[in-house]
Tab-separated table of C-alpha atoms in Angstrom:
chain	number	residue	atom	x	y	z
T	1	MET	CA	-13.395	-25.596	-13.561
T	2	GLU	CA	-16.341	-23.525	-14.792
T	3	TYR	CA	-15.424	-19.998	-15.840
T	4	THR	CA	-17.710	-17.030	-16.380
T	5	ARG	CA	-18.026	-15.535	-19.856
T	6	GLU	CA	-15.669	-12.728	-18.811
T	7	GLN	CA	-13.059	-15.231	-17.670
T	8	GLN	CA	-13.449	-17.410	-20.750
T	9	ALA	CA	-12.842	-14.432	-23.030
T	10	ILE	CA	-9.685	-13.472	-21.136
T	11	ILE	CA	-8.274	-16.999	-20.996
T	12	GLY	CA	-8.998	-17.587	-24.674
T	13	THR	CA	-7.302	-14.343	-25.686
T	14	ALA	CA	-4.283	-15.077	-23.503
T	15	ARG	CA	-3.958	-18.567	-24.969
T	16	ALA	CA	-3.671	-17.107	-28.477
T	17	THR	CA	-1.309	-14.240	-27.557
T	18	ARG	CA	2.268	-14.705	-28.771
T	19	GLN	CA	3.620	-11.182	-28.414
T	20	GLY	CA	2.646	-7.943	-26.708
T	21	GLY	CA	0.166	-8.990	-24.072
T	22	LEU	CA	-3.166	-8.081	-22.509
T	23	LYS	CA	-4.604	-5.806	-19.843
T	24	VAL	CA	-7.208	-7.327	-17.545
T	25	VAL	CA	-9.213	-4.737	-15.614
T	26	ALA	CA	-10.226	-6.741	-12.532
T	27	TYR	CA	-12.540	-5.017	-10.073
T	28	ALA	CA	-12.678	-5.936	-6.383
T	29	GLY	CA	-13.587	-9.551	-5.663
T	30	SER	CA	-13.956	-10.457	-9.339
T	31	GLY	CA	-11.899	-13.655	-9.341
T	32	LYS	CA	-8.655	-12.377	-10.814
T	33	THR	CA	-6.540	-15.080	-9.160
T	34	THR	CA	-8.758	-17.786	-10.643
T	35	THR	CA	-8.452	-16.081	-14.025
T	36	LEU	CA	-4.673	-15.850	-13.767
T	37	LYS	CA	-4.493	-19.572	-12.975
T	38	GLY	CA	-6.738	-20.181	-15.961
T	39	ILE	CA	-4.290	-18.285	-18.204
T	40	ALA	CA	-1.386	-20.311	-16.814
T	41	GLY	CA	-3.248	-23.568	-17.369
T	42	ALA	CA	-4.073	-22.612	-20.959
T	43	ARG	CA	-0.459	-22.005	-21.986
T	44	PRO	CA	1.972	-24.874	-22.506
T	45	ASP	CA	5.111	-22.809	-21.882
T	46	GLY	CA	6.795	-21.753	-18.625
T	47	GLY	CA	5.601	-18.527	-17.052
T	48	LEU	CA	6.608	-16.058	-14.371
T	49	TYR	CA	4.001	-14.740	-11.900
T	50	LEU	CA	4.895	-11.449	-10.184
T	51	ALA	CA	3.220	-10.189	-7.010
T	52	PHE	CA	4.268	-7.286	-4.824
T	53	ASN	CA	4.021	-8.859	-1.395
T	54	ARG	CA	5.448	-12.103	-0.125
T	55	SER	CA	2.218	-13.543	1.261
T	56	THR	CA	0.494	-13.234	-2.127
T	57	LYS	CA	3.492	-14.804	-3.826
T	58	GLU	CA	3.557	-17.711	-1.368
T	59	ALA	CA	-0.171	-18.346	-1.808
T	60	ALA	CA	0.306	-18.376	-5.587
T	61	THR	CA	3.183	-20.845	-5.266
T	62	GLN	CA	0.788	-23.314	-3.633
T	63	SER	CA	-1.941	-22.990	-6.258
T	64	PHE	CA	-0.397	-22.196	-9.649
T	65	PRO	CA	0.837	-24.888	-12.070
T	66	ARG	CA	4.350	-26.114	-11.409
T	67	ASP	CA	5.723	-24.616	-14.618
T	68	VAL	CA	4.897	-21.118	-13.309
T	69	ARG	CA	7.518	-19.540	-11.067
T	70	CYS	CA	5.969	-17.220	-8.500
T	71	MET	CA	8.178	-14.347	-7.351
T	72	THR	CA	8.153	-10.749	-6.167
T	73	PRO	CA	10.029	-8.082	-8.187
T	74	HIS	CA	12.535	-7.870	-5.344
T	75	GLY	CA	12.877	-11.653	-5.383
T	76	VAL	CA	13.755	-11.512	-9.079
T	77	ALA	CA	16.410	-8.864	-8.419
T	78	TYR	CA	17.689	-10.770	-5.373
T	79	ALA	CA	18.376	-13.810	-7.525
T	80	ALA	CA	19.776	-11.871	-10.475
T	81	MET	CA	22.182	-9.846	-8.323
T	82	ASP	CA	23.232	-12.831	-6.160
T	83	MET	CA	22.171	-11.032	-3.004
T	84	ARG	CA	22.461	-14.260	-1.013
T	85	SER	CA	26.188	-13.533	-0.920
T	86	HIS	CA	25.478	-10.082	0.557
T	87	LYS	CA	22.551	-10.826	2.858
T	88	ASP	CA	24.538	-9.726	5.923
T	89	ARG	CA	24.561	-6.185	4.467
T	90	LEU	CA	20.789	-5.952	3.992
T	91	VAL	CA	18.789	-3.584	6.207
T	92	PRO	CA	14.989	-3.045	6.109
T	93	ARG	CA	15.492	0.707	5.710
T	94	PHE	CA	18.174	3.334	6.078
T	95	ARG	CA	17.955	5.067	9.464
T	96	PRO	CA	19.025	8.718	9.313
T	97	SER	CA	20.870	8.624	12.636
T	98	GLU	CA	22.943	5.588	11.625
T	99	VAL	CA	23.684	6.847	8.103
T	100	SER	CA	24.573	10.269	9.508
T	101	ARG	CA	27.216	8.748	11.771
T	102	ARG	CA	28.569	6.488	9.010
T	103	MET	CA	28.832	9.364	6.508
T	104	GLY	CA	30.164	11.911	9.037
T	105	VAL	CA	27.355	14.354	8.310
T	106	SER	CA	27.254	17.687	10.112
T	107	GLY	CA	24.342	20.079	10.532
T	108	GLY	CA	23.855	23.382	8.752
T	109	ASP	CA	21.278	25.748	7.325
T	110	LEU	CA	19.013	22.812	6.452
T	111	GLY	CA	18.917	21.635	10.054
T	112	PRO	CA	20.669	19.067	12.275
T	113	ALA	CA	22.710	16.224	10.762
T	114	THR	CA	19.834	13.729	10.959
T	115	VAL	CA	17.516	16.123	9.122
T	116	VAL	CA	20.069	16.691	6.344
T	117	THR	CA	20.665	12.941	6.092
T	118	ASN	CA	16.949	12.200	5.976
T	119	MET	CA	16.561	14.600	3.039
T	120	ALA	CA	19.470	12.944	1.206
T	121	LEU	CA	17.907	9.525	1.832
T	122	GLN	CA	14.658	10.730	0.271
T	123	ILE	CA	16.668	11.660	-2.826
T	124	VAL	CA	18.194	8.162	-2.907
T	125	GLU	CA	14.718	6.628	-2.582
T	126	ALA	CA	13.445	8.751	-5.479
T	127	PHE	CA	16.428	7.620	-7.562
T	128	CYS	CA	15.698	3.976	-6.773
T	129	ARG	CA	12.166	4.399	-8.154
T	130	SER	CA	13.221	6.306	-11.262
T	131	LEU	CA	14.463	5.244	-14.690
T	132	ASP	CA	17.479	7.556	-14.407
T	133	GLY	CA	21.021	6.248	-14.617
T	134	GLU	CA	22.483	8.610	-12.037
T	135	ILE	CA	21.428	10.874	-9.189
T	136	THR	CA	20.622	14.371	-10.447
T	137	GLU	CA	18.548	17.367	-9.401
T	138	ARG	CA	15.540	15.569	-10.855
T	139	GLN	CA	15.486	13.411	-7.744
T	140	ILE	CA	15.256	16.434	-5.447
T	141	ASP	CA	12.018	17.340	-7.165
T	142	GLY	CA	11.001	13.662	-7.368
T	143	ALA	CA	11.347	13.420	-3.593
T	144	GLY	CA	9.071	16.430	-3.167
T	145	LEU	CA	11.766	18.428	-1.362
T	146	ARG	CA	11.639	22.215	-1.299
T	147	VAL	CA	15.270	23.318	-1.372
T	148	PRO	CA	15.590	26.709	-3.126
T	149	SER	CA	19.259	27.352	-2.303
T	150	PRO	CA	21.636	26.092	-5.058
T	151	VAL	CA	24.327	25.525	-2.432
T	152	ASP	CA	22.032	23.387	-0.281
T	153	ARG	CA	20.826	21.451	-3.332
T	154	GLN	CA	24.387	20.580	-4.300
T	155	ARG	CA	25.208	19.572	-0.732
T	156	LEU	CA	22.234	17.196	-0.656
T	157	LEU	CA	23.118	15.735	-4.047
T	158	HIS	CA	26.696	15.155	-2.930
T	159	LEU	CA	25.527	13.348	0.203
T	160	ALA	CA	22.929	11.301	-1.710
T	161	ARG	CA	25.570	10.171	-4.208
T	162	LYS	CA	27.897	9.317	-1.329
T	163	ILE	CA	25.183	7.174	0.294
T	164	TRP	CA	24.459	5.439	-3.038
T	165	ASP	CA	28.158	4.762	-3.694
T	166	ASP	CA	28.525	3.313	-0.191
T	167	ALA	CA	25.530	1.015	-0.730
T	168	SER	CA	26.877	-0.019	-4.144
T	169	GLY	CA	30.298	-0.835	-2.733
T	170	PRO	CA	31.488	-4.138	-1.251
T	171	SER	CA	30.665	-3.498	2.414
T	172	GLY	CA	28.112	-0.709	2.869
T	173	PRO	CA	24.569	-1.398	4.089
T	174	LEU	CA	21.879	-1.567	1.406
T	175	THR	CA	18.119	-1.875	1.254
T	176	HIS	CA	15.918	-4.045	-0.939
T	177	ASP	CA	15.066	-1.060	-3.130
T	178	VAL	CA	18.778	-0.423	-3.702
T	179	TYR	CA	19.478	-3.855	-5.180
T	180	LEU	CA	16.295	-3.664	-7.258
T	181	LYS	CA	17.626	-0.433	-8.752
T	182	GLN	CA	21.048	-2.041	-9.225
T	183	PHE	CA	19.370	-4.860	-11.132
T	184	HIS	CA	17.630	-2.338	-13.371
T	185	LEU	CA	20.889	-0.479	-14.041
T	186	SER	CA	22.712	-3.737	-14.819
T	187	GLY	CA	20.461	-4.520	-17.779
T	188	LYS	CA	20.525	-8.205	-16.841
T	189	PRO	CA	17.621	-10.411	-17.960
T	190	ILE	CA	15.312	-12.054	-15.456
T	191	PRO	CA	16.979	-15.366	-14.504
T	192	GLY	CA	15.474	-18.613	-15.758
T	193	ARG	CA	12.923	-19.377	-18.424
T	194	VAL	CA	10.387	-16.606	-19.020
T	195	ASP	CA	7.980	-17.433	-21.853
T	196	TYR	CA	5.272	-15.111	-20.498
T	197	ILE	CA	4.689	-12.911	-17.450
T	198	LEU	CA	1.610	-12.669	-15.226
T	199	PHE	CA	1.836	-9.255	-13.526
T	200	ASP	CA	-0.609	-9.142	-10.608
T	201	GLU	CA	-1.798	-5.888	-8.965
T	202	ALA	CA	-0.263	-4.044	-11.909
T	203	GLN	CA	-1.826	-0.724	-10.912
T	204	ASP	CA	0.766	-0.468	-8.130
T	205	ALA	CA	3.773	-0.852	-10.429
T	206	ASP	CA	6.251	1.985	-10.742
T	207	GLY	CA	8.161	2.932	-13.862
T	208	LEU	CA	11.179	0.898	-12.790
T	209	MET	CA	9.244	-2.377	-12.533
T	210	LEU	CA	7.445	-1.756	-15.807
T	211	ASP	CA	10.733	-1.157	-17.581
T	212	ILE	CA	12.267	-4.338	-16.151
T	213	VAL	CA	9.433	-6.588	-17.357
T	214	SER	CA	8.902	-4.857	-20.713
T	215	ARG	CA	12.507	-5.398	-21.826
T	216	GLN	CA	12.247	-9.185	-21.389
T	217	GLY	CA	10.535	-9.590	-24.779
T	218	ALA	CA	7.883	-12.007	-23.457
T	219	PRO	CA	4.090	-11.499	-23.570
T	220	ILE	CA	2.880	-9.759	-20.418
T	221	PHE	CA	-0.589	-10.168	-18.938
T	222	PHE	CA	-1.202	-7.201	-16.658
T	223	VAL	CA	-4.024	-7.682	-14.168
T	224	GLY	CA	-5.220	-4.925	-11.891
T	225	ASP	CA	-7.693	-2.224	-11.026
T	226	ARG	CA	-6.620	1.413	-11.271
T	227	HIS	CA	-9.076	2.243	-8.524
T	228	GLN	CA	-7.108	0.040	-6.125
T	229	GLN	CA	-3.879	1.972	-6.642
T	230	LEU	CA	-2.687	2.777	-3.123
T	231	TYR	CA	1.035	3.355	-3.564
T	232	ALA	CA	1.319	6.613	-5.517
T	233	PHE	CA	3.501	7.910	-2.653
T	234	ARG	CA	6.035	5.178	-3.521
T	235	GLY	CA	6.173	6.092	-7.181
T	236	ALA	CA	3.436	3.834	-8.557
T	237	VAL	CA	2.424	5.112	-11.993
T	238	ASN	CA	-0.699	2.991	-12.612
T	239	ALA	CA	0.258	0.647	-15.404
T	240	MET	CA	-3.399	0.053	-16.183
T	241	ASP	CA	-3.622	3.528	-17.706
T	242	ARG	CA	-0.126	3.811	-19.144
T	243	ILE	CA	0.269	0.531	-21.008
T	244	SER	CA	-1.202	0.412	-24.484
T	245	LEU	CA	-2.483	-3.133	-24.870
T	246	PRO	CA	-5.846	-4.744	-25.696
T	247	ALA	CA	-8.061	-4.691	-22.597
T	248	LEU	CA	-10.742	-6.992	-21.182
T	249	SER	CA	-12.555	-6.692	-17.878
T	250	LEU	CA	-13.791	-8.673	-14.863
T	251	CYS	CA	-16.830	-6.926	-13.322
T	252	GLN	CA	-18.714	-9.769	-11.608
T	253	SER	CA	-17.856	-9.961	-7.897
T	254	PHE	CA	-17.749	-13.331	-6.162
T	255	ARG	CA	-17.008	-11.771	-2.735
T	256	PHE	CA	-19.958	-9.537	-1.907
T	257	GLY	CA	-23.574	-8.895	-2.861
T	258	SER	CA	-25.405	-6.009	-4.479
T	259	ALA	CA	-25.453	-3.702	-1.429
T	260	VAL	CA	-21.657	-3.472	-1.231
T	261	ALA	CA	-21.446	-3.314	-5.038
T	262	HIS	CA	-23.714	-0.254	-4.849
T	263	VAL	CA	-21.393	1.405	-2.311
T	264	ALA	CA	-18.374	0.631	-4.521
T	265	ASN	CA	-20.005	2.006	-7.679
T	266	TRP	CA	-21.137	5.119	-5.810
T	267	LEU	CA	-17.598	5.773	-4.550
T	268	LEU	CA	-15.968	5.277	-7.944
T	269	GLY	CA	-18.541	7.592	-9.506
T	270	LEU	CA	-17.181	10.441	-7.352
T	271	LYS	CA	-13.725	10.298	-8.937
T	272	HIS	CA	-12.568	12.772	-11.564
T	273	SER	CA	-12.046	9.792	-13.846
T	274	PRO	CA	-14.852	7.362	-12.930
T	275	ALA	CA	-14.878	3.622	-13.576
T	276	GLU	CA	-15.515	2.428	-17.116
T	277	HIS	CA	-17.779	-0.383	-15.925
T	278	MET	CA	-20.286	-1.088	-13.167
T	279	ILE	CA	-19.366	-3.666	-10.531
T	280	ILE	CA	-21.960	-6.425	-10.298
T	281	GLY	CA	-22.642	-7.974	-6.898
T	282	SER	CA	-22.860	-11.721	-6.498
T	283	PRO	CA	-26.438	-13.043	-6.471
T	284	PHE	CA	-25.254	-15.754	-4.072
T	285	ARG	CA	-24.119	-13.354	-1.318
T	286	GLN	CA	-26.439	-11.216	0.799
T	287	THR	CA	-23.826	-8.803	2.139
T	288	VAL	CA	-25.464	-6.093	4.245
T	289	VAL	CA	-24.431	-2.475	4.789
T	290	GLU	CA	-25.146	-0.938	8.192
T	291	PRO	CA	-24.219	2.240	10.087
T	292	SER	CA	-23.764	0.669	13.534
T	293	LEU	CA	-21.033	-1.285	15.298
T	294	PRO	CA	-21.573	-5.054	15.369
T	295	SER	CA	-21.822	-7.026	18.589
T	296	CYS	CA	-19.921	-9.945	17.082
T	297	GLY	CA	-16.230	-10.340	16.329
T	298	HIS	CA	-15.100	-8.235	13.388
T	299	THR	CA	-12.241	-6.640	11.487
T	300	VAL	CA	-11.613	-2.894	11.729
T	301	LEU	CA	-9.921	-1.323	8.693
T	302	CYS	CA	-8.249	2.027	9.272
T	303	ARG	CA	-6.733	4.659	7.018
T	304	THR	CA	-3.570	5.054	9.098
T	305	ASN	CA	-1.350	3.149	11.513
T	306	ALA	CA	-2.123	5.773	14.139
T	307	GLY	CA	-5.817	5.107	13.509
T	308	VAL	CA	-5.238	1.406	14.181
T	309	LEU	CA	-3.676	2.266	17.544
T	310	ASP	CA	-6.521	4.635	18.387
T	311	SER	CA	-9.132	1.991	17.510
T	312	ALA	CA	-7.229	-0.523	19.641
T	313	ALA	CA	-7.256	1.947	22.523
T	314	ARG	CA	-11.041	2.354	22.334
T	315	THR	CA	-11.890	-1.293	23.006
T	316	THR	CA	-11.391	-3.555	26.002
T	317	GLU	CA	-11.594	-6.735	23.893
T	318	ALA	CA	-8.715	-9.028	22.956
T	319	ILE	CA	-7.186	-7.675	19.744
T	320	HIS	CA	-4.861	-8.700	16.958
T	321	ILE	CA	-3.159	-6.082	14.778
T	322	ILE	CA	-2.220	-7.361	11.328
T	323	GLY	CA	1.449	-6.741	10.611
T	324	GLY	CA	2.210	-5.956	14.249
T	325	TYR	CA	2.090	-2.630	16.039
T	326	GLU	CA	5.477	-2.211	17.702
T	327	GLU	CA	6.900	0.314	15.239
T	328	THR	CA	3.741	2.427	15.243
T	329	ALA	CA	3.651	2.349	19.046
T	330	ALA	CA	7.307	3.434	19.122
T	331	LEU	CA	6.449	6.323	16.784
T	332	ALA	CA	3.542	7.302	19.044
T	333	ARG	CA	5.832	7.246	22.099
T	334	ALA	CA	8.368	9.370	20.227
T	335	ALA	CA	5.603	11.800	19.244
T	336	TYR	CA	4.573	11.972	22.889
T	337	GLY	CA	8.191	12.736	23.789
T	338	LEU	CA	8.286	15.554	21.225
T	339	TRP	CA	4.983	16.862	22.637
T	340	THR	CA	6.575	17.005	26.121
T	341	GLY	CA	9.536	18.977	24.731
T	342	GLU	CA	12.152	16.281	24.066
T	343	ARG	CA	13.928	16.351	20.692
T	344	GLN	CA	13.448	13.037	18.825
T	345	THR	CA	15.603	11.023	16.413
T	346	PHE	CA	13.009	8.358	15.585
T	347	GLY	CA	11.824	8.109	11.973
T	348	VAL	CA	10.116	11.091	10.400
T	349	LEU	CA	10.037	12.932	13.742
T	350	ALA	CA	13.776	13.546	13.497
T	351	ALA	CA	13.016	16.357	11.057
T	352	PHE	CA	11.075	18.422	13.633
T	353	PRO	CA	12.859	20.331	16.416
T	354	THR	CA	9.612	21.024	18.292
T	355	TRP	CA	5.995	19.872	18.487
T	356	ALA	CA	4.919	23.189	16.983
T	357	ASP	CA	7.093	22.507	13.926
T	358	LEU	CA	5.417	19.129	13.450
T	359	ALA	CA	1.934	20.628	13.820
T	360	VAL	CA	2.687	23.342	11.239
T	361	TYR	CA	4.125	20.793	8.789
T	362	GLN	CA	1.210	18.353	8.969
T	363	ALA	CA	-1.247	21.225	8.502
T	364	GLU	CA	0.611	22.324	5.361
T	365	VAL	CA	1.095	18.955	3.678
T	366	HIS	CA	-2.153	17.243	4.790
T	367	ASP	CA	-0.329	14.006	5.645
T	368	GLN	CA	-3.145	11.823	6.978
T	369	GLU	CA	-0.798	9.641	9.053
T	370	LEU	CA	0.804	12.608	10.785
T	371	THR	CA	-2.542	14.371	11.175
T	372	PHE	CA	-4.023	11.456	13.092
T	373	LEU	CA	-0.806	10.941	15.083
T	374	VAL	CA	-0.904	14.563	16.228
T	375	ARG	CA	-4.603	14.244	17.054
T	376	MET	CA	-3.992	11.059	19.041
T	377	VAL	CA	-1.202	12.609	21.134
T	378	GLU	CA	-3.246	15.731	21.819
T	379	THR	CA	-6.352	13.660	22.651
T	380	TYR	CA	-4.727	11.309	25.157
T	381	GLY	CA	-2.055	13.718	26.402
T	382	THR	CA	-0.249	12.465	29.506
T	383	GLN	CA	-2.355	9.270	29.439
T	384	LEU	CA	-0.841	8.099	26.132
T	385	PRO	CA	1.960	5.909	27.631
T	386	ALA	CA	-0.618	4.081	29.768
T	387	VAL	CA	-2.920	3.674	26.756
T	388	LEU	CA	-0.094	2.094	24.743
T	389	ASP	CA	0.741	-0.234	27.652
T	390	ALA	CA	-2.913	-1.370	27.771
T	391	ILE	CA	-2.875	-2.134	24.041
T	392	ASN	CA	0.216	-4.259	24.552
T	393	ARG	CA	-1.495	-6.279	27.320
T	394	ARG	CA	-4.610	-6.996	25.228
T	395	HIS	CA	-2.801	-7.831	21.990
T	396	THR	CA	-2.477	-11.458	20.893
T	397	ASN	CA	-0.316	-12.738	18.062
T	398	ASN	CA	-3.008	-15.297	17.222
T	399	PRO	CA	-5.817	-13.674	15.184
T	400	ALA	CA	-8.139	-16.598	15.970
T	401	ALA	CA	-7.890	-15.750	19.682
T	402	ALA	CA	-8.829	-12.101	19.108
T	403	ARG	CA	-12.339	-10.709	19.299
T	404	ILE	CA	-11.336	-7.774	17.118
T	405	VAL	CA	-8.761	-7.782	14.321
T	406	LEU	CA	-7.356	-4.427	13.231
T	407	SER	CA	-5.454	-3.431	10.109
T	408	THR	CA	-4.670	-0.549	7.828
T	409	VAL	CA	-6.374	-0.706	4.440
T	410	HIS	CA	-2.967	-1.050	2.782
T	411	LYS	CA	-2.160	-4.216	4.736
T	412	ALA	CA	-5.642	-5.659	4.089
T	413	LYS	CA	-5.491	-5.188	0.348
T	414	GLY	CA	-6.335	-8.457	-1.414
T	415	ALA	CA	-7.847	-9.939	1.759
T	416	GLU	CA	-11.480	-10.559	2.665
T	417	TYR	CA	-13.262	-10.821	6.019
T	418	PRO	CA	-16.788	-11.808	7.157
T	419	VAL	CA	-17.602	-8.541	8.966
T	420	VAL	CA	-15.737	-5.282	8.247
T	421	VAL	CA	-15.943	-2.050	10.250
T	422	LEU	CA	-14.504	1.107	8.691
T	423	GLY	CA	-12.313	3.067	11.126
T	424	GLU	CA	-12.874	6.708	12.008
T	425	ASP	CA	-9.570	8.105	10.707
T	426	PHE	CA	-10.594	8.577	7.059
T	427	PRO	CA	-10.767	12.221	5.929
T	428	VAL	CA	-14.131	13.695	4.946
T	429	LEU	CA	-14.005	14.124	1.181
T	430	ASP	CA	-16.220	17.137	0.603
T	431	ASP	CA	-16.665	19.321	-2.487
T	432	ALA	CA	-13.847	21.684	-1.450
T	433	PHE	CA	-11.431	18.740	-1.072
T	434	ARG	CA	-12.441	17.422	-4.481
T	435	ARG	CA	-11.993	20.840	-6.111
T	436	ASP	CA	-8.743	21.932	-4.437
T	437	MET	CA	-6.832	18.625	-4.326
T	438	PRO	CA	-8.156	16.451	-7.172
T	439	ASP	CA	-5.310	13.903	-7.190
T	440	LYS	CA	-5.395	13.497	-3.424
T	441	PHE	CA	-9.191	13.227	-3.517
T	442	ASP	CA	-9.075	10.375	-6.030
T	443	GLU	CA	-6.355	8.620	-4.013
T	444	GLU	CA	-8.498	8.776	-0.861
T	445	ILE	CA	-11.502	7.442	-2.799
T	446	ASN	CA	-9.337	4.504	-3.888
T	447	ILE	CA	-8.512	3.740	-0.252
T	448	LEU	CA	-12.174	3.887	0.776
T	449	TYR	CA	-13.132	1.676	-2.189
T	450	VAL	CA	-10.578	-0.973	-1.217
T	451	ALA	CA	-11.744	-0.897	2.407
T	452	ALA	CA	-15.444	-1.073	1.541
T	453	THR	CA	-14.987	-4.084	-0.750
T	454	ARG	CA	-13.309	-6.434	1.773
T	455	PRO	CA	-16.455	-7.908	3.479
T	456	LEU	CA	-18.181	-11.162	2.715
T	457	ASP	CA	-21.234	-10.717	4.944
T	458	ALA	CA	-21.469	-7.249	6.499
T	459	LEU	CA	-19.996	-3.765	6.054
T	460	MET	CA	-20.299	-1.273	8.913
T	461	VAL	CA	-19.741	2.200	7.485
T	462	ASN	CA	-18.081	5.082	9.330
T	463	SER	CA	-18.990	8.739	9.851
T	464	THR	CA	-16.974	9.696	6.756
T	465	LEU	CA	-19.247	7.728	4.442
T	466	LEU	CA	-22.341	8.819	6.355
T	467	GLU	CA	-21.337	12.446	5.908
T	468	MET	CA	-20.424	12.023	2.242
T	469	SER	CA	-23.501	10.042	1.270
T	470	ARG	CA	-26.068	11.539	3.648
T	471	THR	CA	-27.191	7.903	4.177
T	472	GLU	CA	-28.471	7.569	0.620
T	473	PHE	CA	-27.124	4.034	0.138
T	474	LEU	CA	-27.303	2.553	3.649
T	475	LEU	CA	-29.313	-0.586	4.186
T	476	SER	CA	-30.187	-1.252	7.812
T	477	ARG	CA	-30.834	-4.920	8.385
T	478	PRO	CA	-30.800	-6.378	11.898
T	479	GLY	CA	-28.915	-9.551	12.595
T	480	ALA	CA	-25.894	-8.963	10.384
T	481	CYS	CA	-23.683	-10.772	12.873
T	482	ARG	CA	-26.009	-13.749	13.086
T	483	SER	CA	-25.771	-14.157	9.323
T	484	ALA	CA	-22.062	-13.516	9.129
T	485	SER	CA	-20.465	-16.905	9.756
T	486	ALA	CA	-20.085	-19.734	12.202
T	487	SER	CA	-16.711	-18.331	13.224
T	488	ASP	CA	-18.446	-15.415	15.015
T	489	GLY	CA	-17.336	-12.976	12.346
T	490	ARG	CA	-13.621	-13.399	12.844
T	491	PRO	CA	-11.391	-13.588	9.777
């Protein structure tokens, strides 16, 4: 295997590291997986590779040396806490209506029972992400809840502790985040031999995960890109900035050419804390950037799940939605029900007695998912049920049979596609947005950067980028689809 000079420097440093570790700043498409395998191949001892999602972990299992165990953080905790013996208790998430009935919750000044329960569950979620040993008022603030009344705060804390105790008992339902937190509280070591740790996508780690790996005493090789941090809302703290270790970088992209590299560098230059290095496009790829929709098969990347549904509704082609669409469609139907005056118990909508309450809330908090959901319901109105039925008829579970593949940026992270179209549900990031909400602005830039760096052959930009850039970087080259790939542009 021939490595670039950047990769050689990283692999050589990792080979000689016996304690502490190394940070590898790996920009989009820069061959970080190849570099990680190079580190594993250069070390004679047994390592542990950590990835956040199962598909990445499974791909690594097929390609890494046999003496490297590939796991997710939850997989580590699952093994350490013997969750196989409790798998019948596991639930994907706590549902407020079910927990409310189980806990015997009643309504009050804070709202109906499901609303009170949902607030308590947010406190439990904040606790599961924290380094704290018990549930305290810190988690109310950590959950972003505005509860000024001391009486109401104590009521929520009591209910949150009751939910946690039930999940920690012998028979109560529990989520994957609960047993990960239980593993952290137990102080148990990671099972098996751990001579070093390869921590992939480290920018998305939260404090809990960082604490778990740092107390193992093994060298840790963190690999990530702070500009690809997409999970701040889940408590990610960006390990790439917080961990004090020697740092090396990967700037040369193997995925896309100079045109997309220019877009990426331009985006990162808008952040309050710009990139330390310039991304270099591959001289072997002629990726084009265009402002028009392609005539060939392509992948549409959206900011929100509601945006995915809206994009699906605007085409008559066969479609495939990565990760499925059933839950988002159910949320849209529930939102439609709320719009028609019916009180809802589904998901986040349980917290809103009326459509007006939802509209006021989304305007105050600037939640992009809710904003686009509200817009979609108000756009389609009474036609929304029929629109959702049409999406269901045109959807195929086989992406190869679809003319158009759709995904949120979050689900597409780490993936690459021949032709990428940016959806129309990204917010316009103007000067006022940048000035008034600097953290949110930088987070939205990260999402655009990840989306714009997925293509191999062609990037079709949206009105958001056109408005932000005033077309300064766009390269219009006809025939992007003809040059895309023999597979007609499908991923």
